[in-house]
């Protein structure tokens, strides 16, 4: 069969912008080119298509051999984003030079390298043409082709090839076949059909006797994790029973994927006990878990461990570390990670801008944004969203609107729904409720109920009862069983002291069987997390906590704190309202932290809902009378209390 001359591939998004309009090799001078240092050792390391081009120039100038062409294709396949057009032209050069026509050994090696290259570019049809033109095929070529189709999301064709491999090619699947077939499986979640496919693949693996192989095991773990079948993941994992870091790392990813954070942490712990070195992506996953659960001590330990084990941190790991420290309330540590990072990319800047905004440093966020532009990095829509959010947290409406209005003209980025939602939140919370509603009506998207709820929350804050009732009635029609809509309307009535109407809202909720959200706060002390609900007496030292809280409330009252009963629950009698405020979950968490932590230590407290106005006021006094800094993370942002004031400037 004659070797084919490949056509240029159809454009695909990731490479279309970098692909030149005309043939690259026509523009390459053939003489006076020097070899780059990387080629002298016989191994070419190429990280971008421009250095691939430079190596291609050298190749042509130096009287190339099939072996050199193979090395070049192998190097090009491992580039971050391999350029199919460059490969097509190199391929054409190899054909013209007769390197693919005689069916000898170098033909097979070179053809396999070209096939692999097209597969890595997600151009499986081109890979298939190379495959069909080959005089000899083996497990390596079948596996490469199967992987090419699987990674391009063409699973059916990959499966068909898997069947042909045994029937027509008479080649038995090896330990690389199943990982090839299962690669990229997370991209096409097909529910039941994927479950079925997974089961049949697993059976094939067992039939082939490869179920104890760590490489195959890791791919099965990833496949089951992608379809959320954690029980099957555990079966595979137990079956492999290995110390191979890839399997253990895949197992941690599986737990993360299935939102079983405790399982991930426990597996990490077991890994350390067995002295298995985790892969870099495992650290990124663990940082994300520690951040989302605010496990600062655990996060610090994982960080220390990563320093010992990973010499070259990638950007993803550093960004996850930065976000972990920010999520745990340690903005200074986040900043240190950002500043000491050698490779800073758009994601690092965006993450740091978000962190600064959440911790109430909008000016620094904006300065960093300017620095990013100055350094030549182009902000993306996430960067701008995070910057808008920083202005929103601080109530800097003018600055926020300026960025929003200039997005398309200056940055060339069309605002998405999230950008509009951020601006609408900003307008509504600053009291511009009419302007917020006007923006909702004019935006090119349909507003979802969460966005209307944001405006309803602002009506409560600014005591705009008429607009609040209208929005609440609309929301009751759209979502008659959503508790938040009733709670927000009830809050408007209690803020205005209209207790009877607030009680009516409460009784509608009861009649419809709608429960309200349970608020809870938690604090990490030593190696334990202590959780408190409202008026919770379940903690082992509950009596001491309540005694300390009563003492603290007495002291802050003497210092000027006045309880704000508009934040009390709707359904209480007048006399019970003030007392109920005292035992809000965040106050209990502080009273415990104050008992359990040495005097003067900073306390980090988390809450699952937004901070309540009365607790916010009490915390300011707590910081004043105890001399402690308090960092409160609610479900929206961070409040840093120090010496009687909060970093949010009472705007949240
Ligand atoms: Zn409260
Ligand atoms: Zn605050």
XYZ file of C-alpha atoms and ligand atoms in Angstrom:
654
model
C 0.000 0.000 0.000
C 1.559 3.390 -0.945
C 2.140 5.944 1.770
C -0.423 8.697 1.598
C 0.263 12.411 1.381
C -1.834 13.863 4.157
C -4.228 16.765 3.616
C -4.136 19.701 6.044
C -6.357 18.877 8.995
C -9.604 20.716 9.605
C -9.110 23.655 11.984
C -9.790 22.981 15.664
C -10.160 25.613 18.333
C -6.993 25.221 20.444
C -4.586 25.475 17.531
C -6.479 27.535 15.002
C -5.085 30.878 16.138
C -1.478 29.755 16.100
C -1.647 27.993 12.770
C 0.107 29.914 9.979
C -1.772 30.552 6.767
C 0.878 29.133 4.448
C 3.234 26.160 4.538
C 5.834 26.654 7.237
C 8.634 24.716 5.644
C 8.609 26.881 2.500
C 9.809 29.766 4.585
C 12.641 27.857 6.250
C 16.164 28.507 4.959
C 18.058 25.238 4.480
C 21.588 26.333 5.358
C 23.600 27.997 8.115
C 21.440 26.739 10.942
C 22.915 25.710 14.287
C 21.666 22.859 16.444
C 20.058 23.941 19.720
C 21.827 22.483 22.801
C 18.917 20.094 23.448
C 19.585 18.086 20.289
C 23.228 17.296 20.938
C 22.445 14.605 23.515
C 20.275 12.714 21.042
C 17.027 13.512 22.937
C 14.924 16.452 21.854
C 12.764 18.214 24.432
C 10.179 20.468 22.884
C 7.659 22.459 24.833
C 6.017 24.612 22.194
C 5.321 24.628 18.505
C 7.852 27.437 17.960
C 10.701 25.326 19.342
C 9.360 22.379 17.343
C 9.712 24.584 14.289
C 13.245 25.479 15.230
C 14.120 21.784 15.610
C 12.457 21.128 12.233
C 14.707 23.741 10.660
C 17.763 22.004 12.104
C 16.554 18.650 10.912
C 16.260 19.775 7.329
C 19.587 21.564 7.394
C 21.391 18.498 8.794
C 20.543 15.833 6.206
C 17.788 14.081 8.137
C 17.418 10.363 8.678
C 14.222 8.389 9.435
C 15.495 8.052 13.000
C 15.824 11.845 13.370
C 12.316 12.317 11.927
C 10.978 9.785 14.468
C 12.672 11.633 17.335
C 11.179 14.900 16.130
C 7.648 13.462 15.932
C 8.019 11.954 19.407
C 9.127 15.295 20.805
C 6.333 17.140 18.989
C 3.756 14.707 20.431
C 4.748 15.640 23.968
C 4.444 19.400 23.333
C 1.794 21.232 25.389
C -0.337 21.855 22.320
C 1.013 19.934 19.337
C 0.417 21.659 16.016
C -1.199 19.272 13.481
C -0.268 21.486 10.523
C 3.434 21.324 11.359
C 3.175 17.540 11.685
C 1.393 17.275 8.340
C 4.208 19.126 6.636
C 6.939 17.107 8.346
C 5.009 14.002 7.360
C 4.943 15.190 3.755
C 8.713 15.769 3.895
C 9.236 12.216 5.168
C 7.111 10.834 2.309
C 8.975 12.918 -0.299
C 12.286 11.620 1.028
C 11.049 8.046 0.668
C 11.324 7.235 4.382
C 7.917 5.600 4.530
C 7.865 3.556 1.353
C 10.037 0.458 1.732
C 8.424 -1.359 4.671
C 11.708 -1.894 6.522
C 12.234 -1.455 10.241
C 12.682 2.329 10.203
C 9.422 2.575 8.278
C 7.503 0.976 11.167
C 9.230 3.084 13.810
C 8.679 6.324 11.903
C 5.085 5.445 10.984
C 4.338 4.659 14.643
C 5.818 7.999 15.702
C 3.662 9.824 13.113
C 0.568 7.854 14.154
C 1.196 8.744 17.794
C 1.662 12.367 16.850
C -1.729 12.604 15.089
C -3.374 10.757 17.972
C -1.951 13.261 20.458
C -3.276 16.120 18.279
C -6.752 14.524 18.489
C -6.733 13.940 14.747
C -7.596 10.224 14.825
C -8.650 10.093 11.156
C -5.147 11.145 10.089
C -3.702 8.609 12.521
C -5.966 5.979 10.966
C -4.632 6.723 7.478
C -1.057 6.209 8.705
C -2.152 2.994 10.418
C -3.875 1.666 7.278
C -0.762 2.403 5.198
C 1.548 0.449 7.535
C 2.894 -2.908 6.352
C 3.081 -4.285 9.898
C 0.985 -3.420 12.926
C 1.444 -4.498 16.529
C 0.023 -3.832 20.003
C 1.795 -0.461 20.137
C 0.172 0.823 16.934
C -3.279 -0.548 17.840
C -3.070 1.026 21.295
C -1.990 4.396 19.876
C -4.898 4.420 17.428
C -7.423 3.362 20.091
C -6.161 6.112 22.384
C -6.426 8.670 19.558
C -10.133 7.913 19.035
C -10.880 7.655 22.769
C -9.242 10.990 23.573
C -11.053 12.673 20.695
C -14.318 11.578 22.376
C -15.093 9.009 19.626
C -15.612 6.143 22.041
C -17.652 3.931 19.700
C -14.885 3.888 17.106
C -12.311 3.200 19.836
C -14.391 0.212 20.981
C -14.757 -1.026 17.421
C -10.962 -0.914 17.045
C -10.563 -2.753 20.347
C -12.706 -5.565 18.905
C -10.841 -5.495 15.536
C -7.521 -5.637 17.341
C -8.226 -9.212 18.448
C -10.352 -10.403 15.518
C -8.546 -8.904 12.517
C -5.162 -7.972 13.916
C -4.829 -11.116 16.029
C -3.175 -8.992 18.666
C -4.026 -9.586 22.336
C -4.734 -6.522 24.491
C -1.893 -5.669 26.854
C -1.633 -3.450 29.925
C -1.615 -0.317 27.744
C -4.755 -1.224 25.778
C -7.321 -0.656 28.543
C -5.866 2.658 29.745
C -5.857 3.743 26.048
C -9.502 2.743 25.628
C -10.571 4.383 28.878
C -8.548 7.585 28.453
C -10.415 10.876 28.466
C -13.540 9.123 29.715
C -14.541 11.955 32.071
C -15.324 14.188 29.121
C -18.418 12.258 28.041
C -20.547 11.469 31.035
C -23.306 9.373 29.623
C -24.884 8.037 32.833
C -26.175 4.480 32.370
C -24.414 3.739 29.092
C -21.047 4.675 30.599
C -21.831 2.529 33.621
C -22.540 -0.386 31.292
C -19.374 0.246 29.304
C -17.362 0.486 32.535
C -18.711 -2.851 33.746
C -17.957 -4.609 30.471
C -14.430 -3.133 30.333
C -13.801 -4.222 33.897
C -14.906 -7.762 32.968
C -12.551 -7.712 29.955
C -9.675 -6.615 32.197
C -10.323 -9.521 34.578
C -10.615 -11.921 31.625
C -7.266 -10.706 30.302
C -5.689 -11.305 33.727
C -4.626 -7.659 33.994
C -6.737 -6.670 37.010
C -3.760 -6.594 39.376
C -1.697 -4.330 37.133
C -1.350 -0.858 38.720
C -1.423 0.960 35.381
C -4.683 -0.743 34.347
C -6.038 -0.370 37.902
C -5.412 3.393 37.875
C -7.338 3.758 34.600
C -10.287 1.722 35.964
C -10.288 3.841 39.140
C -10.387 7.031 37.030
C -13.151 5.613 34.834
C -15.405 4.637 37.756
C -14.660 7.953 39.474
C -15.704 9.844 36.317
C -19.107 8.181 36.420
C -19.416 8.627 40.194
C -19.350 4.877 40.996
C -17.321 5.068 44.209
C -18.193 1.558 45.381
C -16.762 0.108 42.146
C -13.684 2.312 42.594
C -13.089 0.699 45.987
C -13.437 -2.812 44.498
C -10.793 -2.058 41.839
C -8.510 -0.418 44.394
C -8.692 -3.403 46.774
C -8.100 -5.767 43.859
C -4.906 -4.033 42.748
C -3.469 -3.902 46.298
C -0.332 -2.049 45.341
C 2.087 0.558 46.585
C 2.123 2.206 43.174
C 1.709 6.003 43.629
C -0.372 6.344 40.429
C -3.141 4.078 41.761
C -3.171 5.777 45.160
C -3.202 9.210 43.558
C -6.078 8.157 41.283
C -7.921 6.877 44.355
C -7.645 10.284 46.052
C -8.891 11.972 42.866
C -11.801 9.512 42.813
C -12.841 10.533 46.340
C -12.546 14.212 45.395
C -14.599 13.639 42.247
C -17.340 11.928 44.265
C -17.273 14.728 46.884
C -16.042 12.345 49.607
C -13.445 14.669 51.073
C -12.929 12.670 54.267
C -12.127 9.566 52.190
C -9.538 11.548 50.221
C -7.844 12.784 53.402
C -7.870 9.316 54.922
C -6.343 7.779 51.766
C -3.637 10.466 51.824
C -2.908 9.603 55.447
C -2.660 5.875 54.596
C -0.346 6.760 51.703
C 2.000 8.564 54.046
C 1.933 5.656 56.516
C 3.066 3.341 53.704
C 5.681 5.850 52.565
C 4.169 6.280 49.080
C 5.043 9.541 47.376
C 1.912 11.293 46.033
C 1.742 12.775 42.543
C 1.679 16.558 42.170
C -2.028 16.718 41.244
C -2.861 14.994 44.544
C -1.464 17.951 46.458
C -3.626 20.319 44.388
C -6.726 18.246 45.252
C -5.821 18.152 48.945
C -5.212 21.897 49.089
C -8.662 22.424 47.557
C -10.240 20.136 50.200
C -8.428 21.803 53.109
C -9.474 25.219 51.761
C -13.124 24.356 51.285
C -13.323 22.748 54.754
C -11.122 25.457 56.330
C -8.720 22.857 57.722
C -5.759 25.172 58.218
C -3.592 22.826 60.312
C -4.105 19.952 57.889
C -3.432 22.330 54.967
C -0.142 23.461 56.536
C 0.918 19.824 57.024
C 0.105 18.939 53.415
C 2.027 22.049 52.307
C 5.090 21.016 54.373
C 4.870 17.536 52.907
C 4.696 18.876 49.355
C 7.828 20.970 49.948
C 9.727 17.807 50.865
C 8.438 15.751 47.950
C 7.936 18.004 44.946
C 10.935 19.858 43.561
C 9.250 21.654 40.635
C 5.823 22.861 41.588
C 3.521 23.499 38.642
C 1.272 26.554 38.390
C -1.885 24.559 39.186
C -0.438 23.348 42.486
C 0.768 26.800 43.500
C -2.596 28.348 42.677
C -4.383 25.675 44.712
C -2.030 26.392 47.637
C -2.649 30.134 47.397
C -6.419 29.583 47.361
C -6.174 27.151 50.292
C -4.496 29.761 52.500
C -6.969 32.421 51.432
C -9.951 30.122 52.108
C -8.561 29.360 55.561
C -8.482 33.098 56.328
C -4.686 33.537 55.957
C -4.399 36.227 53.321
C -0.760 36.964 54.285
C 0.230 33.335 53.619
C -1.680 33.423 50.319
C 0.252 36.546 49.373
C 3.568 34.902 50.317
C 2.769 31.927 48.059
C 1.857 34.275 45.202
C 4.975 36.434 45.616
C 7.386 33.506 45.871
C 5.961 31.821 42.794
C 8.420 31.791 39.880
C 5.786 30.988 37.284
C 2.889 33.430 37.583
C 0.093 33.005 35.076
C -3.346 34.522 34.508
C -4.889 31.990 36.914
C -2.468 32.985 39.715
C -3.297 36.657 39.262
C -7.035 35.926 39.088
C -6.862 33.754 42.241
C -4.941 36.415 44.151
C -7.306 39.187 43.009
C -10.248 37.090 44.231
C -8.514 36.441 47.572
C -7.747 40.130 48.114
C -11.355 41.040 47.280
C -12.817 38.443 49.654
C -10.594 39.675 52.468
C -11.601 43.301 51.931
C -8.564 44.707 50.068
C -10.065 46.167 46.870
C -7.264 48.676 46.279
C -4.606 45.984 46.416
C -6.744 43.831 44.104
C -6.903 46.664 41.594
C -3.167 47.357 41.890
C -2.471 43.697 41.194
C -4.757 43.850 38.178
C -2.755 46.796 36.836
C 0.513 44.966 37.563
C -0.801 41.964 35.661
C -1.583 44.104 32.611
C 1.822 45.767 32.882
C 3.540 42.376 32.917
C 1.985 41.615 29.526
C -0.558 39.038 30.691
C -4.019 39.460 29.206
C -6.861 39.334 31.757
C -9.615 36.868 30.977
C -13.282 36.910 31.987
C -12.503 35.272 35.345
C -9.951 37.981 36.189
C -12.504 40.685 35.459
C -15.220 38.874 37.420
C -12.898 38.612 40.432
C -11.972 42.281 40.158
C -15.657 43.275 39.935
C -16.325 41.084 42.945
C -13.521 42.857 44.888
C -15.190 46.219 44.196
C -18.559 44.702 45.076
C -17.331 43.449 48.486
C -16.119 46.949 49.298
C -19.170 48.758 47.908
C -17.013 50.614 45.346
C -19.895 50.949 42.903
C -18.369 53.693 40.759
C -15.130 51.735 40.207
C -17.044 48.518 39.572
C -19.318 50.112 36.982
C -16.299 51.652 35.274
C -14.696 48.212 34.835
C -17.991 46.640 33.766
C -18.706 49.350 31.169
C -15.198 49.115 29.707
C -15.052 45.311 29.511
C -16.002 44.974 25.873
C -14.320 48.118 24.511
C -11.009 47.978 26.363
C -10.605 44.333 27.317
C -12.530 42.873 24.367
C -14.483 40.611 26.733
C -18.259 40.339 26.466
C -19.878 40.351 29.934
C -21.340 36.973 30.887
C -24.315 36.285 33.160
C -21.931 36.165 36.156
C -20.576 39.649 35.389
C -24.127 41.013 35.178
C -25.085 39.227 38.407
C -22.094 40.761 40.187
C -22.986 44.275 39.006
C -26.672 43.800 39.908
C -25.649 42.614 43.382
C -23.351 45.638 43.697
C -26.093 48.100 42.699
C -28.754 46.491 44.896
C -26.585 46.200 48.003
C -25.495 49.819 47.716
C -29.174 50.827 47.761
C -29.613 51.398 44.003
C -32.432 48.869 43.869
C -34.272 50.568 40.972
C -31.059 50.632 38.933
C -30.441 46.941 39.746
C -33.915 45.973 38.485
C -33.408 48.102 35.363
C -30.136 46.241 34.650
C -31.913 42.893 35.087
C -34.558 43.943 32.578
C -32.021 45.233 30.063
C -29.411 42.457 30.222
C -29.245 39.953 27.360
C -29.947 37.024 29.724
C -33.005 35.873 31.601
C -32.548 36.445 35.333
C -32.644 33.267 37.415
C -34.333 33.132 40.825
C -31.005 33.378 42.750
C -30.424 36.780 41.154
C -33.897 38.008 42.150
C -33.198 36.720 45.651
C -30.077 38.886 45.799
C -32.276 41.933 45.074
C -34.814 40.751 47.664
C -32.002 40.519 50.229
C -30.998 44.093 49.362
C -34.630 45.222 49.859
C -34.389 43.776 53.369
C -31.114 45.566 54.065
C -32.447 48.900 52.764
C -35.947 48.404 54.212
C -37.638 48.790 50.780
C -40.768 46.888 51.680
C -42.873 47.694 48.600
C -40.315 46.371 46.102
C -39.462 43.489 48.439
C -43.077 42.269 48.565
C -43.398 42.416 44.753
C -40.218 40.390 44.244
C -41.158 37.922 46.996
C -44.597 37.321 45.434
C -42.980 36.654 42.070
C -40.514 34.237 43.692
C -43.301 32.452 45.622
C -44.973 31.727 42.285
C -41.757 30.507 40.673
C -40.478 28.511 43.660
C -43.280 27.935 46.197
C -41.132 25.629 48.349
C -37.843 27.562 48.494
C -37.262 28.491 52.145
C -34.876 31.377 51.363
C -37.665 33.415 49.690
C -39.822 33.273 52.846
C -36.893 33.919 55.176
C -35.858 37.027 53.228
C -39.397 38.451 53.232
C -39.710 37.634 56.949
C -36.420 39.497 57.510
C -37.823 42.644 55.870
C -40.743 42.607 58.322
C -38.556 41.972 61.376
C -36.116 44.754 60.379
C -39.088 47.113 60.417
C -40.384 45.663 63.683
C -43.529 44.330 61.956
C -43.540 41.149 63.992
C -47.135 40.107 63.229
C -46.503 40.042 59.465
C -43.192 38.265 60.045
C -45.063 35.646 62.064
C -47.591 35.235 59.213
C -44.749 34.441 56.798
C -43.474 31.908 59.315
C -46.883 30.229 59.592
C -47.167 29.967 55.775
C -43.820 28.145 55.846
C -45.089 25.805 58.561
C -48.335 25.116 56.677
C -46.437 24.251 53.519
C -43.975 22.136 55.464
C -40.983 24.292 54.507
C -38.162 24.126 57.031
C -35.639 26.956 57.321
C -31.910 26.506 56.890
C -29.932 25.432 59.910
C -27.180 27.908 60.649
C -23.964 26.521 62.075
C -20.458 27.732 62.811
C -17.267 25.823 63.325
C -13.772 26.427 64.612
C -10.627 24.326 64.275
C -8.791 23.887 67.556
C -5.772 21.598 67.853
C -6.506 18.794 65.443
C -10.279 18.872 65.883
C -13.111 20.813 64.325
C -15.768 21.979 66.795
C -19.196 22.655 65.333
C -21.994 24.688 66.893
C -25.634 25.085 65.913
C -27.952 27.814 67.240
C -28.477 27.390 71.026
C -26.497 24.169 70.721
C -25.699 22.413 74.007
C -24.155 19.254 72.593
C -20.480 20.195 73.095
C -18.767 18.249 75.928
C -17.853 21.491 77.727
C -21.119 23.220 76.855
C -21.714 24.554 80.379
C -18.362 26.325 80.477
C -18.956 27.719 76.975
C -22.333 29.192 77.982
C -20.834 30.621 81.198
C -18.033 32.248 79.200
C -20.498 33.599 76.638
C -22.723 35.130 79.342
C -19.626 36.744 80.863
C -18.514 38.062 77.451
C -21.984 39.448 76.655
C -21.993 41.249 80.025
C -18.591 42.795 79.256
C -19.464 43.937 75.740
C -22.745 45.423 76.933
C -20.763 47.446 79.466
C -18.513 48.564 76.582
C -21.491 49.820 74.547
C -22.877 46.819 72.614
C -26.633 47.016 72.105
C -28.350 43.802 70.938
C -30.226 44.284 67.666
C -33.380 42.207 68.035
C -34.310 42.744 64.383
C -31.936 39.810 63.778
C -33.854 37.537 66.171
C -35.960 34.673 64.839
C -39.461 35.683 63.669
C -41.433 33.297 65.806
C -40.299 34.327 69.277
C -42.110 36.249 71.958
C -40.676 39.685 72.668
C -38.892 38.639 75.868
C -37.170 35.661 74.267
C -35.794 37.595 71.330
C -32.760 39.145 72.995
C -31.758 35.955 74.772
C -32.039 33.972 71.526
C -29.584 36.389 69.895
C -26.962 35.599 72.537
C -26.837 31.941 71.588
C -26.366 32.322 67.843
C -23.906 29.770 66.510
C -21.106 32.226 65.740
C -21.229 33.618 69.311
C -21.011 30.092 70.756
C -18.034 29.311 68.496
C -16.258 32.452 69.678
C -16.986 31.709 73.356
C -15.472 28.252 72.889
C -12.423 29.565 70.989
C -11.867 32.182 73.687
C -11.833 29.447 76.343
C -9.688 26.981 74.418
C -7.059 29.252 72.895
C -4.312 31.217 74.730
C -5.133 34.849 75.389
C -4.337 37.160 72.440
C -4.344 34.385 69.801
C -6.218 35.020 66.555
C -9.436 33.005 66.207
C -10.650 31.728 62.821
C -14.357 30.970 62.751
C -16.514 29.755 59.878
C -20.241 30.012 59.251
C -22.330 28.214 56.625
C -24.630 31.226 55.983
C -24.077 34.957 55.798
C -22.889 36.619 59.021
C -25.801 37.987 61.044
C -25.844 41.728 61.753
C -26.076 41.354 65.515
C -23.222 38.846 65.687
C -21.149 41.135 63.458
C -21.666 43.928 65.965
C -20.906 41.610 68.923
C -17.704 40.374 67.236
C -16.422 43.936 66.924
C -16.837 44.338 70.690
C -15.361 40.866 71.333
C -12.217 41.906 69.467
C -12.084 45.103 71.518
C -12.476 43.601 74.985
C -10.408 40.429 74.469
C -7.642 41.989 72.351
C -8.011 39.095 69.892
C -8.088 39.333 66.136
C -11.067 37.351 64.799
C -11.387 36.157 61.226
C -14.935 35.149 60.355
C -15.556 33.371 57.051
C -19.214 33.317 56.078
C -20.583 31.810 52.884
C -19.793 34.998 51.019
C -16.605 36.639 52.265
C -14.152 37.178 55.132
C -14.514 39.619 58.010
C -11.314 40.542 59.859
C -12.227 41.980 63.277
C -9.569 43.877 65.156
C -9.710 46.427 67.959
C -13.455 47.068 67.644
C -13.655 47.373 63.836
C -14.175 45.070 60.863
C -12.282 45.069 57.563
C -15.594 45.125 55.672
C -16.365 48.594 57.030
C -19.812 47.219 58.001
C -20.658 46.752 54.325
C -21.507 43.182 53.417
Zn -26.201 36.323 65.011
Zn -17.400 42.655 58.614
